[in-house]
Tab-separated table of C-alpha atoms and ligand atoms in Angstrom:
chain	number	residue	atom	x	y	z
A	229	MET	CA	144.888	146.443	67.989
A	230	ALA	CA	143.478	146.403	71.275
A	231	GLN	CA	140.292	148.400	72.352
A	232	ILE	CA	141.366	151.259	74.478
A	233	ILE	CA	139.031	151.664	77.600
A	234	ASP	CA	138.351	155.392	77.911
A	235	GLY	CA	138.398	155.971	81.695
A	236	LYS	CA	138.093	159.690	81.114
A	237	ARG	CA	134.883	159.316	79.041
A	238	ILE	CA	133.349	156.795	81.498
A	239	SER	CA	134.186	158.805	84.495
A	240	LYS	CA	132.507	161.858	83.060
A	241	GLU	CA	129.499	159.829	82.082
A	242	ILE	CA	129.198	158.674	85.703
A	243	LYS	CA	129.844	162.235	87.031
A	244	ASP	CA	127.207	163.531	84.637
A	245	GLU	CA	124.594	161.074	85.815
A	246	LEU	CA	125.349	162.056	89.285
A	247	LYS	CA	125.094	165.788	88.549
A	248	GLU	CA	121.805	165.229	87.148
A	249	LYS	CA	120.641	163.361	90.358
A	250	VAL	CA	122.095	165.914	92.651
A	251	ALA	CA	120.414	168.739	90.724
A	252	LYS	CA	117.212	167.088	91.397
A	253	LEU	CA	117.844	167.120	94.990
A	254	ASN	CA	119.192	170.657	95.014
A	255	GLU	CA	115.941	171.881	93.432
A	256	MET	CA	114.061	170.248	96.400
A	257	GLY	CA	116.425	172.209	98.780
A	258	LYS	CA	118.128	169.213	99.712
A	259	THR	CA	122.238	169.291	99.973
A	260	ILE	CA	124.814	166.379	100.013
A	261	ALA	CA	127.939	167.239	102.039
A	262	LEU	CA	131.251	165.628	101.978
A	263	ALA	CA	133.798	166.615	104.692
A	264	VAL	CA	137.448	166.148	103.677
A	265	ILE	CA	140.131	166.238	106.439
A	266	GLN	CA	143.826	166.782	105.593
A	267	VAL	CA	146.351	166.626	108.184
A	268	GLY	CA	149.786	168.493	107.212
A	269	ASN	CA	150.324	169.894	103.820
A	270	ASP	CA	151.968	166.974	101.761
A	271	PRO	CA	151.876	168.531	98.107
A	272	ALA	CA	150.486	165.171	96.523
A	273	SER	CA	147.936	165.118	99.238
A	274	SER	CA	146.939	168.719	98.627
A	275	VAL	CA	146.501	167.950	94.718
A	276	TYR	CA	144.247	164.921	95.566
A	277	VAL	CA	142.209	166.886	97.982
A	278	GLY	CA	141.853	169.931	95.427
A	279	ASN	CA	140.701	167.453	92.904
A	280	LYS	CA	137.949	166.189	95.258
A	281	LYS	CA	136.817	169.588	95.949
A	282	LYS	CA	136.486	170.321	92.141
A	283	ALA	CA	134.528	167.004	91.451
A	284	CYS	CA	132.215	167.977	94.240
A	285	GLU	CA	131.640	171.458	92.783
A	286	TYR	CA	131.001	169.949	89.378
A	287	ILE	CA	128.434	167.579	90.534
A	288	GLY	CA	126.790	169.911	93.191
A	289	ILE	CA	127.918	168.155	96.304
A	290	GLN	CA	129.066	170.622	99.022
A	291	SER	CA	132.572	170.165	100.221
A	292	LEU	CA	133.657	170.925	103.614
A	293	ALA	CA	137.438	171.153	103.889
A	294	TYR	CA	139.205	170.730	107.321
A	295	GLU	CA	142.934	171.393	107.705
A	296	LEU	CA	144.951	170.280	110.728
A	297	PRO	CA	148.647	171.113	111.015
A	298	GLU	CA	151.205	168.216	110.658
A	299	ASP	CA	151.880	168.120	114.443
A	300	ALA	CA	148.138	168.022	115.453
A	301	LYS	CA	147.514	165.340	118.066
A	302	GLU	CA	145.692	162.129	117.324
A	303	GLU	CA	143.007	163.050	119.769
A	304	GLU	CA	142.276	166.213	117.805
A	305	LEU	CA	141.753	164.245	114.624
A	306	LEU	CA	139.574	161.859	116.503
A	307	GLY	CA	137.463	164.586	118.280
A	308	LEU	CA	136.816	166.236	114.773
A	309	ILE	CA	135.849	162.842	113.247
A	310	ASP	CA	133.358	162.333	116.242
A	311	THR	CA	131.835	165.831	115.776
A	312	LEU	CA	131.396	165.159	112.032
A	313	ASN	CA	129.776	161.780	112.726
A	314	LYS	CA	127.178	163.346	114.835
A	315	ASN	CA	126.495	166.080	112.444
A	316	ASP	CA	123.593	164.810	110.203
A	317	LYS	CA	124.275	167.577	107.754
A	318	VAL	CA	127.422	165.714	106.743
A	319	HIS	CA	127.166	162.661	104.809
A	320	GLY	CA	130.477	161.538	103.896
A	321	ILE	CA	133.723	161.783	105.805
A	322	LEU	CA	137.112	161.275	104.184
A	323	VAL	CA	140.638	161.418	105.898
A	324	GLN	CA	143.260	162.141	103.062
A	325	LEU	CA	145.917	159.435	103.627
A	326	PRO	CA	148.796	158.869	104.371
A	327	LEU	CA	148.757	160.549	107.939
A	328	PRO	CA	151.713	161.715	109.772
A	329	LYS	CA	153.630	158.835	111.150
A	330	HIS	CA	152.615	159.578	114.769
A	331	MET	CA	148.935	158.890	114.089
A	332	ASP	CA	147.514	155.385	113.832
A	333	GLU	CA	145.683	154.927	110.493
A	334	ASP	CA	143.844	151.974	111.410
A	335	LYS	CA	142.563	153.648	114.522
A	336	VAL	CA	141.415	156.855	112.663
A	337	ILE	CA	139.614	154.804	109.864
A	338	LYS	CA	137.784	152.911	112.462
A	339	ALA	CA	136.658	156.125	114.055
A	340	ILE	CA	134.560	157.028	110.978
A	341	ALA	CA	130.806	156.117	111.302
A	342	PRO	CA	130.669	153.120	108.687
A	343	GLU	CA	127.533	154.875	107.187
A	344	LYS	CA	129.563	157.877	106.352
A	345	ASP	CA	132.857	155.802	105.215
A	346	VAL	CA	132.672	156.941	101.546
A	347	ASP	CA	136.347	155.613	100.823
A	348	GLY	CA	135.148	152.076	101.909
A	349	PHE	CA	138.202	151.451	104.139
A	350	HIS	CA	136.306	150.723	107.554
A	351	PRO	CA	136.563	147.187	108.646
A	352	GLN	CA	132.750	147.104	108.514
A	353	SER	CA	132.750	148.284	104.858
A	354	VAL	CA	135.203	145.614	103.960
A	355	GLY	CA	133.356	142.774	105.991
A	356	ALA	CA	130.196	143.725	104.317
A	357	LEU	CA	131.871	143.436	100.694
A	358	SER	CA	133.013	140.036	101.633
A	359	ILE	CA	129.804	138.627	102.901
A	360	GLY	CA	127.722	140.286	100.036
A	361	GLN	CA	126.091	142.726	102.127
A	362	PRO	CA	125.491	146.385	101.327
A	363	GLY	CA	128.319	148.909	102.081
A	364	PHE	CA	130.727	151.141	100.763
A	365	VAL	CA	133.272	149.806	98.277
A	366	SER	CA	136.768	151.081	97.891
A	367	CYS	CA	136.715	153.543	95.097
A	368	THR	CA	139.533	152.352	92.716
A	369	PRO	CA	138.304	148.844	92.389
A	370	ALA	CA	134.646	149.727	92.203
A	371	GLY	CA	135.797	152.108	89.272
A	372	VAL	CA	137.471	149.146	87.596
A	373	ILE	CA	134.143	147.145	87.484
A	374	GLN	CA	132.400	150.122	86.106
A	375	LEU	CA	135.130	150.479	83.352
A	376	LEU	CA	134.403	146.831	82.601
A	377	LYS	CA	130.617	147.006	82.437
A	378	ARG	CA	130.333	150.190	80.599
A	379	SER	CA	132.942	148.819	77.938
A	380	ASN	CA	130.476	145.737	77.560
A	381	ILE	CA	133.227	143.474	78.946
A	382	ASP	CA	131.522	140.338	80.662
A	383	ILE	CA	132.918	139.317	83.977
A	384	GLU	CA	130.610	136.323	84.479
A	385	GLY	CA	132.303	133.011	84.045
A	386	LYS	CA	135.691	134.678	83.009
A	387	GLU	CA	139.086	133.755	84.359
A	388	CYS	CA	139.969	136.888	86.384
A	389	VAL	CA	143.519	137.346	87.772
A	390	VAL	CA	144.170	140.138	90.022
A	391	LEU	CA	147.923	140.790	90.586
A	392	GLY	CA	148.451	142.620	94.017
A	393	ARG	CA	146.582	141.880	97.286
A	394	SER	CA	146.583	145.231	99.134
A	395	ASN	CA	143.685	146.270	101.409
A	396	ILE	CA	142.772	149.256	99.121
A	397	VAL	CA	142.993	147.724	95.674
A	398	GLY	CA	143.884	143.987	95.104
A	399	LYS	CA	141.708	142.371	97.900
A	400	PRO	CA	138.426	144.401	97.268
A	401	MET	CA	138.996	144.160	93.478
A	402	ALA	CA	139.039	140.347	93.875
A	403	LEU	CA	135.728	140.281	96.001
A	404	LEU	CA	134.043	142.562	93.425
A	405	LEU	CA	135.049	140.222	90.427
A	406	LEU	CA	133.896	137.369	92.644
A	407	ARG	CA	130.552	139.374	93.050
A	408	GLU	CA	130.067	139.626	89.410
A	409	ASN	CA	130.575	135.824	89.044
A	410	GLY	CA	134.280	135.836	87.711
A	411	THR	CA	136.547	132.991	88.580
A	412	VAL	CA	139.271	134.762	90.678
A	413	THR	CA	142.787	134.167	91.252
A	414	ILE	CA	144.886	136.658	93.372
A	415	CYS	CA	148.760	136.841	92.708
A	416	HIS	CA	151.380	138.489	94.892
A	417	SER	CA	154.975	138.632	95.422
A	418	ARG	CA	155.104	135.047	96.708
A	419	THR	CA	153.263	133.820	93.769
A	420	SER	CA	155.456	130.951	92.089
A	421	ASP	CA	155.489	131.141	88.373
A	422	LEU	CA	153.379	134.371	87.930
A	423	LYS	CA	153.375	134.296	84.076
A	424	GLU	CA	151.785	130.791	84.190
A	425	VAL	CA	148.770	132.326	86.240
A	426	THR	CA	148.530	135.514	84.279
A	427	LYS	CA	148.443	133.929	80.984
A	428	ARG	CA	145.236	132.163	82.015
A	429	ALA	CA	143.506	135.488	82.514
A	430	ASP	CA	140.754	136.682	80.529
A	431	ILE	CA	140.602	139.790	82.593
A	432	LEU	CA	143.931	140.811	84.129
A	433	VAL	CA	143.868	143.596	86.739
A	434	VAL	CA	147.325	144.664	87.482
A	435	ALA	CA	148.063	146.673	90.844
A	436	ILE	CA	151.591	145.900	91.983
A	437	GLY	CA	153.231	149.392	92.121
A	438	LYS	CA	156.101	148.542	89.685
A	439	PRO	CA	156.410	150.582	86.630
A	440	LYS	CA	155.901	148.707	83.311
A	441	PHE	CA	156.253	145.378	85.123
A	442	ILE	CA	153.733	143.454	83.100
A	443	ASP	CA	154.682	143.132	79.308
A	444	ALA	CA	153.165	141.157	76.509
A	445	SER	CA	154.810	137.762	77.673
A	446	TYR	CA	152.515	137.791	80.695
A	447	VAL	CA	149.221	138.283	78.681
A	448	LYS	CA	146.978	135.883	76.867
A	449	GLU	CA	146.070	136.999	73.193
A	450	GLY	CA	142.739	138.836	73.418
A	451	ALA	CA	142.653	139.319	77.162
A	452	THR	CA	141.499	142.643	78.837
A	453	VAL	CA	144.053	144.321	80.887
A	454	ILE	CA	143.503	146.842	83.552
A	455	ASP	CA	146.433	148.870	84.757
A	456	VAL	CA	145.847	150.330	88.162
A	457	GLY	CA	149.479	151.677	88.777
A	458	ILE	CA	150.417	155.103	88.572
A	459	HIS	CA	154.139	156.207	88.418
A	460	ARG	CA	156.281	159.073	87.084
A	461	ASN	CA	158.974	158.084	84.810
A	462	GLU	CA	162.501	159.854	84.365
A	463	GLN	CA	160.839	162.208	82.070
A	464	ASN	CA	158.186	163.242	84.623
A	465	LYS	CA	155.386	161.565	82.359
A	466	LEU	CA	152.875	159.224	83.984
A	467	CYS	CA	153.037	155.531	83.294
A	468	GLY	CA	151.198	152.394	84.992
A	469	ASP	CA	152.323	148.947	86.110
A	470	VAL	CA	151.827	147.572	82.518
A	471	ASP	CA	153.985	148.200	79.609
A	472	PHE	CA	151.318	149.647	77.348
A	473	GLU	CA	152.990	149.639	74.044
A	474	SER	CA	154.145	145.816	74.401
A	475	VAL	CA	150.769	144.818	75.903
A	476	GLU	CA	148.385	146.575	73.614
A	477	LYS	CA	149.647	144.435	70.734
A	478	VAL	CA	148.154	141.164	72.370
A	479	ALA	CA	145.370	142.508	74.593
A	480	GLY	CA	141.810	142.588	73.458
A	481	ALA	CA	141.055	145.777	75.444
A	482	ILE	CA	143.449	147.771	77.721
A	483	THR	CA	143.276	150.862	79.899
A	484	PRO	CA	145.798	153.661	79.250
A	485	VAL	CA	147.787	155.580	81.929
A	486	PRO	CA	146.767	158.327	82.182
A	487	GLY	CA	143.356	158.286	81.211
A	488	GLY	CA	142.292	154.767	82.437
A	489	VAL	CA	141.710	153.813	86.013
A	490	GLY	CA	142.846	157.065	87.473
A	491	PRO	CA	139.846	159.216	86.641
A	492	MET	CA	137.267	156.566	87.965
A	493	THR	CA	138.389	156.648	91.481
A	494	ILE	CA	137.218	160.247	92.028
A	495	ALA	CA	133.898	159.316	90.049
A	496	MET	CA	133.296	156.503	92.289
A	497	LEU	CA	133.975	158.579	95.344
A	498	MET	CA	131.213	160.976	94.239
A	499	HIS	CA	128.941	158.004	93.646
A	500	ASN	CA	129.696	156.952	97.334
A	501	CYS	CA	128.701	160.581	98.596
A	502	VAL	CA	125.358	160.143	96.777
A	503	GLU	CA	124.811	156.857	98.151
A	504	ALA	CA	125.785	158.039	101.624
A	505	TYR	CA	122.919	160.605	101.452
A	506	GLU	CA	120.482	158.215	100.189
A	507	PHE	CA	121.285	155.825	103.088
A	508	ALA	CA	120.941	158.579	105.681
A	509	HIS	CA	117.433	159.588	104.186
A	510	ASN	CA	115.977	156.226	103.568
A	511	LYS	CA	117.049	154.463	106.735
B	193	NAP	P1	150.847	147.975	97.520
B	193	NAP	O1	150.153	148.099	98.669
B	193	NAP	O2	152.290	148.360	97.306
B	193	NAP	O3	150.683	146.286	96.941
B	193	NAP	C1	151.407	145.890	95.778
B	193	NAP	C2	150.939	144.419	95.891
B	193	NAP	O4	151.668	143.922	94.645
B	193	NAP	C3	151.255	143.565	96.924
B	193	NAP	O5	150.260	142.722	97.290
B	193	NAP	C4	152.538	142.862	96.419
B	193	NAP	O6	152.679	141.482	97.018
B	193	NAP	C5	152.486	142.602	95.157
B	193	NAP	N1	153.540	142.640	94.501
B	193	NAP	C6	154.832	143.484	94.465
B	193	NAP	N2	155.876	143.024	93.638
B	193	NAP	C7	155.119	142.084	93.155
B	193	NAP	C8	155.925	141.104	92.270
B	193	NAP	N3	156.984	141.259	91.686
B	193	NAP	N4	155.239	140.071	91.860
B	193	NAP	C9	154.080	139.664	92.176
B	193	NAP	N5	153.146	140.888	92.892
B	193	NAP	C10	153.916	141.742	93.298
B	193	NAP	O7	150.253	148.720	96.143
B	193	NAP	P2	148.631	149.320	96.157
B	193	NAP	O8	148.296	150.281	97.137
B	193	NAP	O9	147.721	148.302	95.815
B	193	NAP	O10	148.804	150.070	94.586
B	193	NAP	C11	149.151	149.531	93.573
B	193	NAP	C12	149.315	150.509	92.351
B	193	NAP	O11	148.078	151.121	92.119
B	193	NAP	C13	150.421	151.596	92.686
B	193	NAP	O12	151.119	152.010	91.593
B	193	NAP	C14	149.636	152.779	93.014
B	193	NAP	O13	150.088	154.126	92.875
B	193	NAP	C15	148.483	152.485	92.197
B	193	NAP	N6	147.081	153.145	92.707
B	193	NAP	C16	146.332	153.872	91.860
B	193	NAP	C17	144.952	154.232	92.262
B	193	NAP	C18	144.334	155.008	91.347
B	193	NAP	O14	143.485	155.757	91.751
B	193	NAP	N7	144.362	154.633	89.928
B	193	NAP	C19	144.719	153.988	93.705
B	193	NAP	C20	145.362	153.251	94.526
B	193	NAP	C21	146.545	152.757	94.033
B	193	NAP	P3	152.961	141.157	98.634
B	193	NAP	O15	151.586	141.444	99.381
B	193	NAP	O16	153.280	139.858	98.737
B	193	NAP	O17	153.977	142.203	99.094
């Protein structure tokens, strides 16, 4: 039976470490603040924003909520970001995606000051990651690295296969595994003979956005399988990109959905907020 990697426990462990760190700062009268901007009221986005607020409260980070109407002009959003960039009491800025269609997401992300880019989506953050310089790392892939490290799964020298090449998961995931000295291969929709590649993996990270796509036939005996996918099935139950029941029979370790990668994303966002504060005060 595979080891189940418990993302809920590891996420709580990280949040508790941060809470302790933040409490010490608060005792000295210092406050960390995260600005969260939501445009419109998409129900899924409202849930994500609410979860971020709760995590901030738990850790002791001040969360500042900014809500713009669905039909707000792009200049209004850019103006707000500019004001927050200049406010030295605000350490992190997060714009909840997706934005309404009339707004240019790339332009908005670029407007955030890189030293406040706690989502790690700014081109400067991505560039820093690719050339091994300090900068914010996209939260979901950073969370996967923590899951592996805190489960004592070595990355160095291992065959790591990342399934998916999106800018927010697949590409930064591959760069992070490389930074940890894994031997990394990225697969995507044009990969020929996907199984041949995934079956080589000691560590297989799956982020393709297709429910239960990966079954045991894609997995080497004893491999670690990390499932980034999140979907709701016909019964409204959560499932991942990996067919858990099938894969757990061959894997050495596996993340469940829910309770695997999901809870790590917010924990790493909180980590980035604390890092943003440290950056602002140690520069
Ligand atoms: P995405 O932007 O849709 O990217 C999917 C990637 O998978 C693409 O690179 C695509 O290849 C590749 N792909 C699609 N079908 C494939 C196939 N049949 N064979 C091989 N590769 C295939 O998705 P994403 O934003 O990275 O998200 C992936 C999953 O993670 C989704 O389920 C999403 O909901 C979930 N997610 C979870 C979290 C979390 O906090 N846990 C955070 C973000 C995302 P091409 O590039 O060739 O099209």
